[in-house]
Coordinates of C-alpha atoms and ligand atoms in Angstrom, one line a residue:
X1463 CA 92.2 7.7 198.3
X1464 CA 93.7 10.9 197.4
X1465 CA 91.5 13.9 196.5
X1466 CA 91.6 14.2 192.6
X1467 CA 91.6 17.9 190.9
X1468 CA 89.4 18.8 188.0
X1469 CA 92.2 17.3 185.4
X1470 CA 91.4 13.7 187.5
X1471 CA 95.8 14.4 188.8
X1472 CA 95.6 14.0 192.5
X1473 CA 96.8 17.3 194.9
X1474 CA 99.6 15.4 195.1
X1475 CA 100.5 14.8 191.1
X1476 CA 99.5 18.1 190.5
X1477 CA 102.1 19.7 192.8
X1478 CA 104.4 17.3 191.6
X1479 CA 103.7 17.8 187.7
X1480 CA 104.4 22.2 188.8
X1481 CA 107.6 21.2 190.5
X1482 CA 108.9 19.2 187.7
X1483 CA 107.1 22.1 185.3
X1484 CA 109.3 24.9 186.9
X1485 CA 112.5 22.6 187.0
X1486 CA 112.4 21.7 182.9
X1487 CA 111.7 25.1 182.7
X1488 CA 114.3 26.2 184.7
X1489 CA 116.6 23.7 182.8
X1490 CA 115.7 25.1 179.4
X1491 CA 116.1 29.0 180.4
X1492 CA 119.1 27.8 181.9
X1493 CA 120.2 25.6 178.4
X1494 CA 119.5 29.2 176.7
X1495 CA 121.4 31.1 179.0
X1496 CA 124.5 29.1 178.1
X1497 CA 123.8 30.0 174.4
X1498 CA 123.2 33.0 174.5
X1499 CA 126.2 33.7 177.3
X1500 CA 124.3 35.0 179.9
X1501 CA 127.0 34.6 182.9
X1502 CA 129.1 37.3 184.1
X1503 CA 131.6 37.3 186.7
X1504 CA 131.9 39.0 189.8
X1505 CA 134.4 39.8 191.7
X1506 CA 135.4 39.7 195.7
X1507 CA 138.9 40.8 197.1
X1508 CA 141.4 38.6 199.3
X1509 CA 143.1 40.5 201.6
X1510 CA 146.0 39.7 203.6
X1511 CA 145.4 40.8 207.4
X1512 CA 148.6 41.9 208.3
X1513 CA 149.3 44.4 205.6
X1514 CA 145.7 45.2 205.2
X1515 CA 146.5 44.7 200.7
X1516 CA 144.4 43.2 198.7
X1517 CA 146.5 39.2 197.4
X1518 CA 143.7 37.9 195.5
X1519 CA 140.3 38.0 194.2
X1520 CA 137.9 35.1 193.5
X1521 CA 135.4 34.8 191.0
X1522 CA 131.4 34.1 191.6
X1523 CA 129.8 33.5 189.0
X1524 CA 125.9 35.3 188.1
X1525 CA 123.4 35.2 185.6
X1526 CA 122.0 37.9 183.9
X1527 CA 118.9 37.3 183.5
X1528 CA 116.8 39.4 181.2
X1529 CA 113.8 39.1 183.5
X1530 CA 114.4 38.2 186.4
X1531 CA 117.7 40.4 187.1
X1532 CA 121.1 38.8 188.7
X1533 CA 120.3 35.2 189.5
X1534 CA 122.6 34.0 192.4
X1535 CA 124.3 30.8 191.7
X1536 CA 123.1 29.3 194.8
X1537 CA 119.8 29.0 192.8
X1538 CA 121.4 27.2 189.5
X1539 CA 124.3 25.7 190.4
X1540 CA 122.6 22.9 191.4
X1541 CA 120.3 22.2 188.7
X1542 CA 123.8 23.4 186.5
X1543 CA 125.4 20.6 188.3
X1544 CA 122.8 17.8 187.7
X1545 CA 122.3 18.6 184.2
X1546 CA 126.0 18.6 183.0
X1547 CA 125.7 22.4 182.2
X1548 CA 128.1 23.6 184.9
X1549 CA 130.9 22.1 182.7
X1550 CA 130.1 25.0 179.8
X1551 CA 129.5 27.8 182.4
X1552 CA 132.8 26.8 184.7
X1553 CA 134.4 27.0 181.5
X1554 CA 132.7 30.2 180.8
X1555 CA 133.8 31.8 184.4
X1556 CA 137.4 30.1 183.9
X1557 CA 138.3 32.0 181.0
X1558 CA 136.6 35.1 182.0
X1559 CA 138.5 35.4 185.2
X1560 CA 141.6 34.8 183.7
X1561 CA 141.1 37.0 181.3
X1562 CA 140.2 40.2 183.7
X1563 CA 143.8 38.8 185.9
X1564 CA 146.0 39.1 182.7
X1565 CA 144.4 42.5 181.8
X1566 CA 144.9 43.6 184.7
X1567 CA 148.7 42.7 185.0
X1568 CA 149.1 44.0 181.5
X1569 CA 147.9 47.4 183.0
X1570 CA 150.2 47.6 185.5
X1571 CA 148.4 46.9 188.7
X1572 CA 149.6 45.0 191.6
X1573 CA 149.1 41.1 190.6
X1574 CA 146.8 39.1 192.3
X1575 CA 146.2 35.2 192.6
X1576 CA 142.9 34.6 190.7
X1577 CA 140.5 32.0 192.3
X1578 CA 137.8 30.2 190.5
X1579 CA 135.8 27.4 192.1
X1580 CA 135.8 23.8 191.0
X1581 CA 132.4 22.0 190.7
X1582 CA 132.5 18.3 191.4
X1583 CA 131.4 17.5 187.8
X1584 CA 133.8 19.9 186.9
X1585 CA 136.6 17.9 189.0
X1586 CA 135.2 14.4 187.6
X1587 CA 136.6 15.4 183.6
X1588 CA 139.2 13.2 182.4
X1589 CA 140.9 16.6 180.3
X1590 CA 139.8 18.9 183.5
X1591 CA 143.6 19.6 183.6
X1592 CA 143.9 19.8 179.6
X1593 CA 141.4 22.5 179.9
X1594 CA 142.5 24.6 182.5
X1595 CA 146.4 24.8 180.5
X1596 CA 144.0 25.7 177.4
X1597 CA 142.3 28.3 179.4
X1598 CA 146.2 29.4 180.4
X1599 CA 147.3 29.4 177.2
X1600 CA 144.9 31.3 175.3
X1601 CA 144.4 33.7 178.1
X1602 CA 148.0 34.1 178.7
X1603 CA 147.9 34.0 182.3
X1604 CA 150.8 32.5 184.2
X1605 CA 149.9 29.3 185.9
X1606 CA 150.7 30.8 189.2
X1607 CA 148.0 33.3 189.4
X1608 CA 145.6 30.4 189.4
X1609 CA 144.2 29.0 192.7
X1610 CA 141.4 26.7 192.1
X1611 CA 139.2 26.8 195.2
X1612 CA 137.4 23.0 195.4
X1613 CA 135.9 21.6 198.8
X1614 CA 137.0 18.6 201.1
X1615 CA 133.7 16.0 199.6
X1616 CA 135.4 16.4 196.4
X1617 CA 138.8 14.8 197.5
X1618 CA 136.8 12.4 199.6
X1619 CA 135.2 10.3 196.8
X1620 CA 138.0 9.3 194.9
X1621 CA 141.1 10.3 196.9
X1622 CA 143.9 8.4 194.4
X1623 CA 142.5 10.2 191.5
X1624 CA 142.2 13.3 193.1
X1625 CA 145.9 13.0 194.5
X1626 CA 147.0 12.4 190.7
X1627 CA 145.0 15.4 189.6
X1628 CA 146.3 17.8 192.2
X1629 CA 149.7 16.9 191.7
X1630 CA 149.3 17.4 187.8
X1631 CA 147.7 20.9 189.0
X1632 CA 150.9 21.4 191.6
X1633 CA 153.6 20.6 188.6
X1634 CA 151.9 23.1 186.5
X1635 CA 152.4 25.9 189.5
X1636 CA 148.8 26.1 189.7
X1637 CA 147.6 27.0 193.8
X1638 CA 145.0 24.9 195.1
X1639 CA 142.8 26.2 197.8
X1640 CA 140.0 23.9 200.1
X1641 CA 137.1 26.0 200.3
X1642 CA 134.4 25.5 203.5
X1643 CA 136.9 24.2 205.1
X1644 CA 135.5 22.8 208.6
X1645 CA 132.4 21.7 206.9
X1646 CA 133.2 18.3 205.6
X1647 CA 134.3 15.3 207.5
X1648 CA 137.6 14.7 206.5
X1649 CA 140.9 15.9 208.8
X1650 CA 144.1 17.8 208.2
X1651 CA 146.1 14.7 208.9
X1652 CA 143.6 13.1 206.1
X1653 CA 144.6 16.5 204.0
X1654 CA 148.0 16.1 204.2
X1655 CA 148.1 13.6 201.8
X1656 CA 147.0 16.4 199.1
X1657 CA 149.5 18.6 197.3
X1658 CA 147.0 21.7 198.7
X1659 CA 148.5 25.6 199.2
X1660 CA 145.3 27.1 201.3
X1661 CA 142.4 27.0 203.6
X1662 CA 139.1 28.7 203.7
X1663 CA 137.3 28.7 207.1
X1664 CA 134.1 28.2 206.5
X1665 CA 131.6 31.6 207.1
X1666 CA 129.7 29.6 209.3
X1667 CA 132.5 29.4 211.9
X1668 CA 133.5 33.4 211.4
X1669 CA 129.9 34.8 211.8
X1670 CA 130.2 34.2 215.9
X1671 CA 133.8 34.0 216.6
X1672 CA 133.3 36.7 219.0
X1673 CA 131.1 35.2 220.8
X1674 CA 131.0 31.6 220.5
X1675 CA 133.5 29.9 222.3
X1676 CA 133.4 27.1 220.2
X1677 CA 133.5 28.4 217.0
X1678 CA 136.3 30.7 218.1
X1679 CA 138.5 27.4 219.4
X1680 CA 138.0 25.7 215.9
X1681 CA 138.8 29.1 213.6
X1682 CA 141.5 28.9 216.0
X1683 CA 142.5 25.3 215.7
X1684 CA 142.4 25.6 211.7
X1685 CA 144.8 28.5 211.6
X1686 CA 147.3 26.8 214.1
X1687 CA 146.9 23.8 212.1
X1688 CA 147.2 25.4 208.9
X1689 CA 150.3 27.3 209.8
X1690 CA 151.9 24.3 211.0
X1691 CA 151.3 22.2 207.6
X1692 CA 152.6 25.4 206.1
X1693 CA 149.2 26.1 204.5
X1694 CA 148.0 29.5 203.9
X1695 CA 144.5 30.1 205.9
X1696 CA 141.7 32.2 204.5
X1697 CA 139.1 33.0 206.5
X1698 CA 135.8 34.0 204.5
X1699 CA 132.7 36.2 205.3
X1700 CA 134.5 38.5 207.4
X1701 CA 131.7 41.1 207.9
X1702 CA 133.1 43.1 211.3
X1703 CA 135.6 44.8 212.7
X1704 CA 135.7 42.5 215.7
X1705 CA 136.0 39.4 213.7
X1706 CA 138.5 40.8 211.6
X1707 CA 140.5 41.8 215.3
X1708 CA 140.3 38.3 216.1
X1709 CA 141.9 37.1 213.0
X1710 CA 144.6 39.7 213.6
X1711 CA 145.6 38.4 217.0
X1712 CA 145.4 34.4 216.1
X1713 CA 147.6 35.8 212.4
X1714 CA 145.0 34.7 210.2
X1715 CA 146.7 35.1 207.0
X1716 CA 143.8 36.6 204.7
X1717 CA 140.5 37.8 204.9
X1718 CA 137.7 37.8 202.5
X1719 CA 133.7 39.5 202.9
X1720 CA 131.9 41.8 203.1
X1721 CA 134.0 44.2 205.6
X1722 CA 136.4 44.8 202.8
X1723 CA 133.9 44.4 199.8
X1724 CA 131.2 42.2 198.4
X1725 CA 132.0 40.6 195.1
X1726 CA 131.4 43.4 192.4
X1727 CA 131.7 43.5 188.7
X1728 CA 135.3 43.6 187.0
X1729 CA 135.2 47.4 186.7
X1730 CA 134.8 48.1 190.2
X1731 CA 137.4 45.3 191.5
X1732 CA 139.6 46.9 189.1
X1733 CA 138.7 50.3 191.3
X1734 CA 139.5 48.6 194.6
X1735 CA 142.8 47.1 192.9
X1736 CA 144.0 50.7 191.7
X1737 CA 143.3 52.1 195.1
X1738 CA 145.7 48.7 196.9
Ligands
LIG2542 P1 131.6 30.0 198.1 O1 132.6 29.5 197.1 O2 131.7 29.6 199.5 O3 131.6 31.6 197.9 C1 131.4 32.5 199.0 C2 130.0 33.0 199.0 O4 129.9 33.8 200.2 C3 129.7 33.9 197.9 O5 128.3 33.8 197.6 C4 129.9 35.3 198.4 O6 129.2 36.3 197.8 C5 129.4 35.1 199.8 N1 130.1 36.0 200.8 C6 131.3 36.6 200.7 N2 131.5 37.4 201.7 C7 130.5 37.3 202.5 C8 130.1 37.9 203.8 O7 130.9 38.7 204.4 N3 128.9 37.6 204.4 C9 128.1 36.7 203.7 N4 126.9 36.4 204.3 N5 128.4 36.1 202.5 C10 129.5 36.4 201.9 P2 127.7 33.6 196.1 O8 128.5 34.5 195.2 O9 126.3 33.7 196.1 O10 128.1 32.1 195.7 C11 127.6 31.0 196.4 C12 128.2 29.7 196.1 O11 128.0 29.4 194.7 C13 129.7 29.8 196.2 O12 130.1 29.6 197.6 C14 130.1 28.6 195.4 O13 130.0 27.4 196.1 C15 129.1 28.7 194.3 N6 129.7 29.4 193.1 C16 129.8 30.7 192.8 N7 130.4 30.9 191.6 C17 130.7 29.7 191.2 C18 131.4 29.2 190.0 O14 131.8 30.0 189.1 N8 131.5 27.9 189.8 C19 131.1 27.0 190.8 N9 131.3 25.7 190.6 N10 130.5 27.4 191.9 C20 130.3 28.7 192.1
LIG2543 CA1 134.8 29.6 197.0
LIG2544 CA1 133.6 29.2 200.6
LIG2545 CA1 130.2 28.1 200.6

């Protein structure tokens, strides 16, 4: 038998009970953060390697958290993601970020592609597309200043509705981008069949291309490939100068990390954009 606590609960329940506890009560600080709009948006340049400019900028979302400070998404995205609440907040981030890309244009600085990622809740709404033109519309931002960044699982689940869904996105001029890429299990060939404009090499295969021989043959393998599917490959969490010279020689087309700039609030990007 299990030892039982003072309230009779066993170790066990009682661990249990504080995990589901914090959880609900994440849930709820999280239900209130969508009321009381507690996400902002931050910021992290795209630049292209050979002219050393800055293309594009993608959006990362963070909470504000009265308390506890700037929440990273990595610790609600999930929870937003089982609870249905990421559909509010990626609508949130959406129409922020396009927002910031057609104030910027309308001051006059060089324009950028805007990329927002796609949750796989997100992906799984019939009107996903009906709200993205929405988002568009109201914002005023042209369609091709959009690149939504979604990863390989989601085109794995249901591949005929994510081919419809693309193409709809394609039509409309809007740039799709595979985010991680490297990380899930399906192949370019298996890509091909998506109406997709970009690649993201996952960080994980950039952090030791200098030194790992194996991670530098598949960063290598992805750009070849990509350039020969005519896709446009993005390397992410460039953080040295090395791994930035490697992407130089293999003509990598952009870089994105920390070398050039962690993702910053609006103000600053707009800094880095003025100085491009
Ligand atoms: P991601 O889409 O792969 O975004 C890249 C993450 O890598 C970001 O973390 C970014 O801050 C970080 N990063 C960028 N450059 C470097 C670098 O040089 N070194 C290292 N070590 N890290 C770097 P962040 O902002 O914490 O976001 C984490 C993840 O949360 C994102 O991964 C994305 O999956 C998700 N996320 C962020 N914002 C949103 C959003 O608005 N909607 C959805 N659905 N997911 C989001
Ligand atoms: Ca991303
Ligand atoms: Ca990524
Ligand atoms: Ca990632």
């Amino acid at each position: 038998a299990r030892e039982k606590g003072q309230s009779g609960l066993s170790f066990h329940d009682a661990a249990k009970n504080a995990e589901v506890f914090q959880k609900l009560s994440l849930e709820a600080h999280l239900r209130r953060a969508v009321e009381l709009e507690q996400f902002e948006v931050f910021y992290q340049p795209k630049v292209n390697v050979a002219t050393d400019t800055i293309v594009g900028m993608e959006a990362l979302v963070r909470w504000r958290h009265p308390e506890m400070g700037l929440v990273s998404p990595l610790e609600f995205i999930p929870l937003a993601e089982e609870t249905g609440l990421i559909l509010p907040i990626g609508e949130t981030v959406l129409r922020q970020a396009c927002m910031v890309a057609k104030r910027w244009q309308d001051e006059g600085l060089p324009p950028i592609r805007m990329a927002v990622n796609l949750s796989s809740a997100q992906f799984e709404q019939p009107d996903l597309y009906e709200m993205v033109l929405q988002v568009l519309d109201e914002t005023g931002l042209a369609p091709e200043w959009l690149e939504l960044e979604l990863t390989e699982s989601m085109l794995m689940g249901d591949a005929e509705a994510a081919v419809v869904i693309l193409r709809r996105f394609k039509r409309a001029g809007i740039h799709i981008s595979i985010d991680d890429f490297g990380t899930g299990y399906s192949s370019l060939s298996y890509l091909r069949r998506f109406p997709i404009d970009s690649l993201k090499i996952d960080r994980s295969f950039i952090r030791d291309v200098n030194v790992n021989a194996d991670d530098a043959a598949i960063a290598t393998s992805i750009i070849l490939m990509g350039r020969s599917l005519k896709l446009r490959v993005v390397a992410e969490g460039v953080e040295t100068k090395n791994q930035l010279a490697f992407l130089k020689v293999m003509q990598c087309d952009e870089a994105q990390g920390y070398l050039y700039s962690r993702p910053v609030p609006a103000d600053e990007a707009r800094k880095l954009l003025d100085r491009n």
